[in-house]
Amino acid sequence: MDRIPVLKIGDILLVSIQVDMDDHTALGLQDDLTERIVETHAHGVIIDITALDIVDSFIGRMLSTIASVSRVLDAETVVVGMRPAVAITLVELGLSLTGVRTALNVERGMELLARTAPPRASSIADADDTDDTETDDPALTR
Amino acid sequence: MDRIPVLKIGDILLVSIQVDMDDHTALGLQDDLTERIVETHAHGVIIDITALDIVDSFIGRMLSTIASVSRVLDAETVVVGMRPAVAITLVELGLSLTGVRTALNVERGMELLARTAPPRASSIADADDTDDTETDDPALTR
């Protein structure tokens, strides 16, 4: 059980961190995630940290690195399920999760990713309706 | 980290098993799942076992129990992400996952659950839309 599973749901990759992270696990997760992003053309990564009692600077840095690498590969990262105590500790420690967006839970994270999804190459090529989120605009639909 | 997180996605609960299961963890997971099923009115449970190298009779029994309890609560259980070696061992050991459906991965599991979903009370009697979460139901918005 040395690898953290990366689950694919639509064009989102979901990772649930449940084990204590060490260098090896963190690097393995980063490798797996980048490979899966490229392989699946995922546009978003959701990292669930419900199980974590503590987010220290090591995990914080890992999350930031994953977010940065994912962004280069055109995938947004959202960290979800942070416990209240973890959030308080993060702020008290002065740790900022650079480049990492957060949401309350997986569903909110998915909504966030759906809203911020960039127009995909395929839909640009299709026609001019580049963005799903803009179809609600009356000016466009009329 | 003594609890395995139960993630809610739509009306499906997702559990990714990554830690070695003992009696305590198994009972905890079962309790959490049953509580969440009742609380969220979930109609399906997906258990991802990608991370498991071995499914022995203990884990097999746990999965069967979860499936049975969930079914009583009107939720179908699908086990996904089983490794080829695990599948072979299961058959060789003569372990049958009684009452447990399986699918290749989370997406297939979700498709399976969507196909087998019984008509929900909400869509049968869409007049009494008592629950906020049900307003997304296409049957209601159309």
Short mmCIF file of C-alpha atoms in Angstrom, two decimals:
data_model
loop_
_atom_site.label_atom_id
_atom_site.label_comp_id
_atom_site.label_asym_id
_atom_site.label_seq_id
_atom_site.Cartn_x
_atom_site.Cartn_y
_atom_site.Cartn_z
CA MET A 1 0.00 0.00 0.00
CA ASP A 2 2.78 2.42 -0.84
CA ARG A 3 0.84 4.28 -3.52
CA ILE A 4 -2.07 6.61 -2.92
CA PRO A 5 -4.78 5.78 -5.44
CA VAL A 6 -5.69 8.42 -8.02
CA LEU A 7 -9.35 8.04 -8.97
CA LYS A 8 -10.73 9.42 -12.19
CA ILE A 9 -14.25 10.86 -12.20
CA GLY A 10 -15.14 12.52 -15.47
CA ASP A 11 -12.29 14.89 -16.24
CA ILE A 12 -11.36 15.27 -12.61
CA LEU A 13 -8.79 13.28 -10.68
CA LEU A 14 -9.59 12.59 -7.03
CA VAL A 15 -7.02 11.77 -4.39
CA SER A 16 -7.91 10.99 -0.80
CA ILE A 17 -4.92 11.30 1.49
CA GLN A 18 -5.27 8.93 4.42
CA VAL A 19 -1.73 7.87 5.25
CA ASP A 20 1.13 9.68 6.87
CA MET A 21 3.08 11.37 4.10
CA ASP A 22 6.81 10.92 3.87
CA ASP A 23 9.15 11.99 1.10
CA HIS A 24 8.70 8.74 -0.77
CA THR A 25 4.89 8.80 -0.67
CA ALA A 26 4.76 12.48 -1.58
CA LEU A 27 7.03 12.06 -4.59
CA GLY A 28 5.14 8.94 -5.66
CA LEU A 29 1.83 10.80 -5.48
CA GLN A 30 3.24 13.72 -7.45
CA ASP A 31 4.57 11.39 -10.14
CA ASP A 32 1.33 9.43 -10.36
CA LEU A 33 -0.76 12.58 -10.54
CA THR A 34 1.26 14.22 -13.30
CA GLU A 35 1.21 10.99 -15.31
CA ARG A 36 -2.53 10.61 -14.87
CA ILE A 37 -3.20 14.25 -15.79
CA VAL A 38 -1.37 13.83 -19.06
CA GLU A 39 -2.86 10.40 -19.70
CA THR A 40 -6.48 11.36 -18.95
CA HIS A 41 -6.43 15.04 -20.03
CA ALA A 42 -7.91 15.86 -16.66
CA HIS A 43 -8.73 19.52 -16.12
CA GLY A 44 -8.90 19.35 -12.36
CA VAL A 45 -7.38 17.65 -9.34
CA ILE A 46 -9.23 17.32 -6.05
CA ILE A 47 -7.21 16.39 -3.00
CA ASP A 48 -9.25 15.34 -0.01
CA ILE A 49 -7.56 15.79 3.35
CA THR A 50 -10.49 14.88 5.61
CA ALA A 51 -8.35 12.23 7.25
CA LEU A 52 -5.47 14.52 8.09
CA ASP A 53 -5.22 15.77 11.67
CA ILE A 54 -2.24 17.92 10.87
CA VAL A 55 -1.07 19.84 7.83
CA ASP A 56 2.51 20.85 8.52
CA SER A 57 4.91 22.73 6.30
CA PHE A 58 5.94 19.51 4.56
CA ILE A 59 2.41 18.64 3.50
CA GLY A 60 1.70 22.28 2.73
CA ARG A 61 4.68 22.39 0.41
CA MET A 62 3.66 19.12 -1.19
CA LEU A 63 0.17 20.48 -1.91
CA SER A 64 1.65 23.66 -3.38
CA THR A 65 4.02 21.70 -5.57
CA ILE A 66 1.24 19.46 -6.84
CA ALA A 67 -0.85 22.53 -7.60
CA SER A 68 2.01 24.20 -9.48
CA VAL A 69 2.88 21.15 -11.53
CA SER A 70 -0.78 20.51 -12.30
CA ARG A 71 -1.27 24.09 -13.43
CA VAL A 72 1.58 23.76 -15.89
CA LEU A 73 -0.30 20.76 -17.24
CA ASP A 74 -3.50 22.84 -17.46
CA ALA A 75 -5.23 21.30 -14.44
CA GLU A 76 -6.52 23.24 -11.46
CA THR A 77 -5.99 21.85 -7.97
CA VAL A 78 -8.56 22.10 -5.18
CA VAL A 79 -7.92 20.89 -1.65
CA VAL A 80 -11.10 19.80 0.10
CA GLY A 81 -12.21 18.45 3.46
CA MET A 82 -9.90 20.51 5.62
CA ARG A 83 -10.80 20.21 9.30
CA PRO A 84 -11.45 23.40 11.25
CA ALA A 85 -8.50 22.69 13.55
CA VAL A 86 -6.23 22.22 10.56
CA ALA A 87 -7.34 25.52 9.06
CA ILE A 88 -6.66 27.32 12.35
CA THR A 89 -3.24 25.73 12.68
CA LEU A 90 -2.35 26.63 9.10
CA VAL A 91 -3.10 30.27 9.73
CA GLU A 92 -1.38 30.29 13.11
CA LEU A 93 1.73 28.76 11.59
CA GLY A 94 1.62 31.36 8.86
CA LEU A 95 1.54 28.65 6.21
CA SER A 96 -0.07 29.77 3.00
CA LEU A 97 -1.02 27.08 0.55
CA THR A 98 0.40 28.97 -2.41
CA GLY A 99 -1.53 28.39 -5.60
CA VAL A 100 -3.89 25.97 -3.91
CA ARG A 101 -7.62 26.59 -3.96
CA THR A 102 -9.78 25.13 -1.23
CA ALA A 103 -13.38 24.03 -0.98
CA LEU A 104 -15.49 22.62 1.81
CA ASN A 105 -16.01 19.16 0.38
CA VAL A 106 -15.64 17.12 -2.79
CA GLU A 107 -18.94 18.31 -4.24
CA ARG A 108 -18.08 21.98 -3.72
CA GLY A 109 -14.65 21.29 -5.19
CA MET A 110 -16.24 19.80 -8.28
CA GLU A 111 -18.53 22.81 -8.63
CA LEU A 112 -15.55 25.12 -8.32
CA LEU A 113 -13.67 23.21 -11.00
CA ALA A 114 -16.71 23.17 -13.27
CA ARG A 115 -17.01 26.95 -12.96
CA THR A 116 -13.34 27.64 -13.54
CA ALA A 117 -12.86 25.12 -16.33
CA PRO A 118 -11.13 26.84 -19.23
CA PRO A 119 -12.63 26.47 -22.69
CA ARG A 120 -11.33 23.16 -23.97
CA ALA A 121 -9.64 22.86 -27.34
CA SER A 122 -12.37 20.50 -28.55
CA SER A 123 -15.18 22.91 -27.79
CA ILE A 124 -13.34 25.82 -29.40
CA ALA A 125 -12.99 23.81 -32.57
CA ASP A 126 -16.67 22.85 -32.45
CA ALA A 127 -18.20 26.26 -32.78
CA ASP A 128 -18.20 29.54 -30.98
CA ASP A 129 -19.93 28.29 -27.84
CA THR A 130 -16.62 28.01 -26.07
CA ASP A 131 -17.70 28.00 -22.49
CA ASP A 132 -20.53 26.15 -20.80
CA THR A 133 -20.68 28.70 -18.05
CA GLU A 134 -21.55 31.47 -20.47
CA THR A 135 -24.55 29.79 -22.02
CA ASP A 136 -26.64 31.11 -19.16
CA ASP A 137 -26.07 34.61 -20.49
CA PRO A 138 -29.31 35.71 -22.16
CA ALA A 139 -27.36 37.78 -24.66
CA LEU A 140 -25.67 34.66 -25.97
CA THR A 141 -28.60 32.29 -26.02
CA ARG A 142 -31.01 34.59 -27.79
CA MET B 1 -6.23 8.98 11.06
CA ASP B 2 -8.33 6.22 12.55
CA ARG B 3 -11.33 6.88 10.33
CA ILE B 4 -11.59 6.19 6.64
CA PRO B 5 -13.16 9.24 4.97
CA VAL B 6 -16.54 8.81 3.33
CA LEU B 7 -16.84 11.22 0.40
CA LYS B 8 -20.21 12.28 -0.99
CA ILE B 9 -20.53 12.82 -4.73
CA GLY B 10 -24.08 13.47 -5.81
CA ASP B 11 -26.13 10.69 -4.25
CA ILE B 12 -23.20 8.31 -4.13
CA LEU B 13 -20.84 7.75 -1.24
CA LEU B 14 -17.24 6.99 -2.13
CA VAL B 15 -14.77 5.23 0.11
CA SER B 16 -11.17 4.61 -0.82
CA ILE B 17 -9.59 1.96 1.35
CA GLN B 18 -5.89 2.59 1.73
CA VAL B 19 -5.03 1.38 5.19
CA ASP B 20 -4.73 -2.06 6.67
CA MET B 21 -8.11 -3.01 8.00
CA ASP B 22 -8.49 -4.30 11.52
CA ASP B 23 -11.65 -4.96 13.50
CA HIS B 24 -11.75 -1.43 14.83
CA THR B 25 -11.31 0.26 11.44
CA ALA B 26 -13.79 -2.07 9.78
CA LEU B 27 -16.47 -1.44 12.40
CA GLY B 28 -15.80 2.29 12.28
CA LEU B 29 -16.17 2.34 8.51
CA GLN B 30 -19.38 0.35 8.69
CA ASP B 31 -20.82 2.74 11.30
CA ASP B 32 -19.79 5.83 9.38
CA LEU B 33 -21.18 4.49 6.13
CA THR B 34 -24.56 3.54 7.54
CA GLU B 35 -24.86 6.91 9.26
CA ARG B 36 -23.94 8.78 6.08
CA ILE B 37 -26.34 6.73 3.96
CA VAL B 38 -29.23 7.67 6.22
CA GLU B 39 -28.06 11.28 6.55
CA THR B 40 -27.46 11.90 2.83
CA HIS B 41 -30.12 9.58 1.36
CA ALA B 42 -27.39 8.09 -0.79
CA HIS B 43 -28.52 5.45 -3.23
CA GLY B 44 -25.11 3.95 -3.84
CA VAL B 45 -21.83 3.16 -2.16
CA ILE B 46 -18.60 2.78 -4.11
CA ILE B 47 -15.68 1.16 -2.33
CA ASP B 48 -12.36 1.57 -4.07
CA ILE B 49 -9.78 -1.10 -3.26
CA THR B 50 -7.08 -0.05 -5.75
CA ALA B 51 -4.62 0.23 -2.89
CA LEU B 52 -5.24 -3.23 -1.51
CA ASP B 53 -2.68 -5.92 -2.36
CA ILE B 54 -4.67 -8.59 -0.61
CA VAL B 55 -8.35 -9.21 0.00
CA ASP B 56 -8.56 -11.96 2.58
CA SER B 57 -11.61 -13.52 4.16
CA PHE B 58 -11.75 -10.75 6.77
CA ILE B 59 -11.94 -7.96 4.22
CA GLY B 60 -14.22 -10.06 2.03
CA ARG B 61 -16.62 -10.49 4.94
CA MET B 62 -16.43 -6.79 5.75
CA LEU B 63 -17.34 -5.88 2.17
CA SER B 64 -20.25 -8.32 2.22
CA THR B 65 -21.51 -6.95 5.52
CA ILE B 66 -21.32 -3.37 4.26
CA ALA B 67 -23.20 -4.39 1.14
CA SER B 68 -25.91 -6.14 3.15
CA VAL B 69 -26.39 -3.30 5.58
CA SER B 70 -26.41 -0.74 2.76
CA ARG B 71 -29.00 -2.74 0.86
CA VAL B 72 -31.31 -2.70 3.87
CA LEU B 73 -30.92 1.08 3.74
CA ASP B 74 -31.77 1.09 0.02
CA ALA B 75 -28.23 1.70 -1.22
CA GLU B 76 -26.38 -0.55 -3.65
CA THR B 77 -22.69 -1.31 -3.04
CA VAL B 78 -20.11 -1.57 -5.80
CA VAL B 79 -16.51 -2.55 -5.19
CA VAL B 80 -14.15 -1.04 -7.75
CA GLY B 81 -10.46 -1.01 -8.58
CA MET B 82 -9.74 -4.63 -7.78
CA ARG B 83 -6.27 -5.63 -8.94
CA PRO B 84 -5.96 -8.65 -11.23
CA ALA B 85 -3.90 -10.53 -8.64
CA VAL B 86 -6.55 -9.86 -6.00
CA ALA B 87 -9.28 -11.19 -8.27
CA ILE B 88 -7.27 -14.36 -8.94
CA THR B 89 -6.59 -14.90 -5.25
CA LEU B 90 -10.25 -14.37 -4.38
CA VAL B 91 -11.31 -17.08 -6.79
CA GLU B 92 -8.52 -19.42 -5.75
CA LEU B 93 -9.45 -19.02 -2.10
CA GLY B 94 -13.06 -19.72 -2.98
CA LEU B 95 -14.12 -16.39 -1.46
CA SER B 96 -17.29 -15.04 -2.95
CA LEU B 97 -18.14 -11.45 -2.22
CA THR B 98 -21.75 -12.23 -1.42
CA GLY B 99 -24.09 -9.44 -2.42
CA VAL B 100 -21.25 -7.25 -3.63
CA ARG B 101 -21.21 -5.97 -7.19
CA THR B 102 -17.92 -5.10 -8.80
CA ALA B 103 -16.83 -2.69 -11.52
CA LEU B 104 -13.49 -1.92 -13.11
CA ASN B 105 -13.11 1.61 -11.79
CA VAL B 106 -15.00 4.43 -10.10
CA GLU B 107 -16.51 5.70 -13.35
CA ARG B 108 -17.83 2.27 -14.32
CA GLY B 109 -19.12 1.88 -10.78
CA MET B 110 -21.02 5.14 -11.08
CA GLU B 111 -22.49 4.07 -14.42
CA LEU B 112 -23.57 0.79 -12.87
CA LEU B 113 -25.25 2.60 -9.98
CA ALA B 114 -26.93 5.07 -12.32
CA ARG B 115 -28.36 2.18 -14.36
CA THR B 116 -29.57 0.23 -11.36
CA ALA B 117 -30.92 3.20 -9.44
CA PRO B 118 -34.51 2.55 -8.47
CA PRO B 119 -37.04 5.29 -9.16
CA ARG B 120 -36.59 7.66 -6.24
CA ALA B 121 -39.46 8.82 -4.11
CA SER B 122 -38.64 12.38 -5.22
CA SER B 123 -39.19 11.67 -8.90
CA ILE B 124 -42.30 9.61 -8.26
CA ALA B 125 -44.00 12.28 -6.21
CA ASP B 126 -42.31 15.47 -7.32
CA ALA B 127 -44.89 17.62 -5.60
CA ASP B 128 -43.47 17.25 -2.12
CA ASP B 129 -39.92 18.41 -2.81
CA THR B 130 -39.05 18.57 0.84
CA ASP B 131 -35.28 18.47 0.46
CA ASP B 132 -33.02 21.23 -0.82
CA THR B 133 -30.63 18.72 -2.29
CA GLU B 134 -33.29 17.40 -4.58
CA THR B 135 -33.89 20.63 -6.46
CA ASP B 136 -31.09 19.69 -8.84
CA ASP B 137 -33.11 16.70 -9.96
CA PRO B 138 -33.62 17.09 -13.73
CA ALA B 139 -37.11 15.67 -13.34
CA LEU B 140 -37.99 18.68 -11.23
CA THR B 141 -36.33 21.41 -13.21
CA ARG B 142 -37.66 20.38 -16.59
#
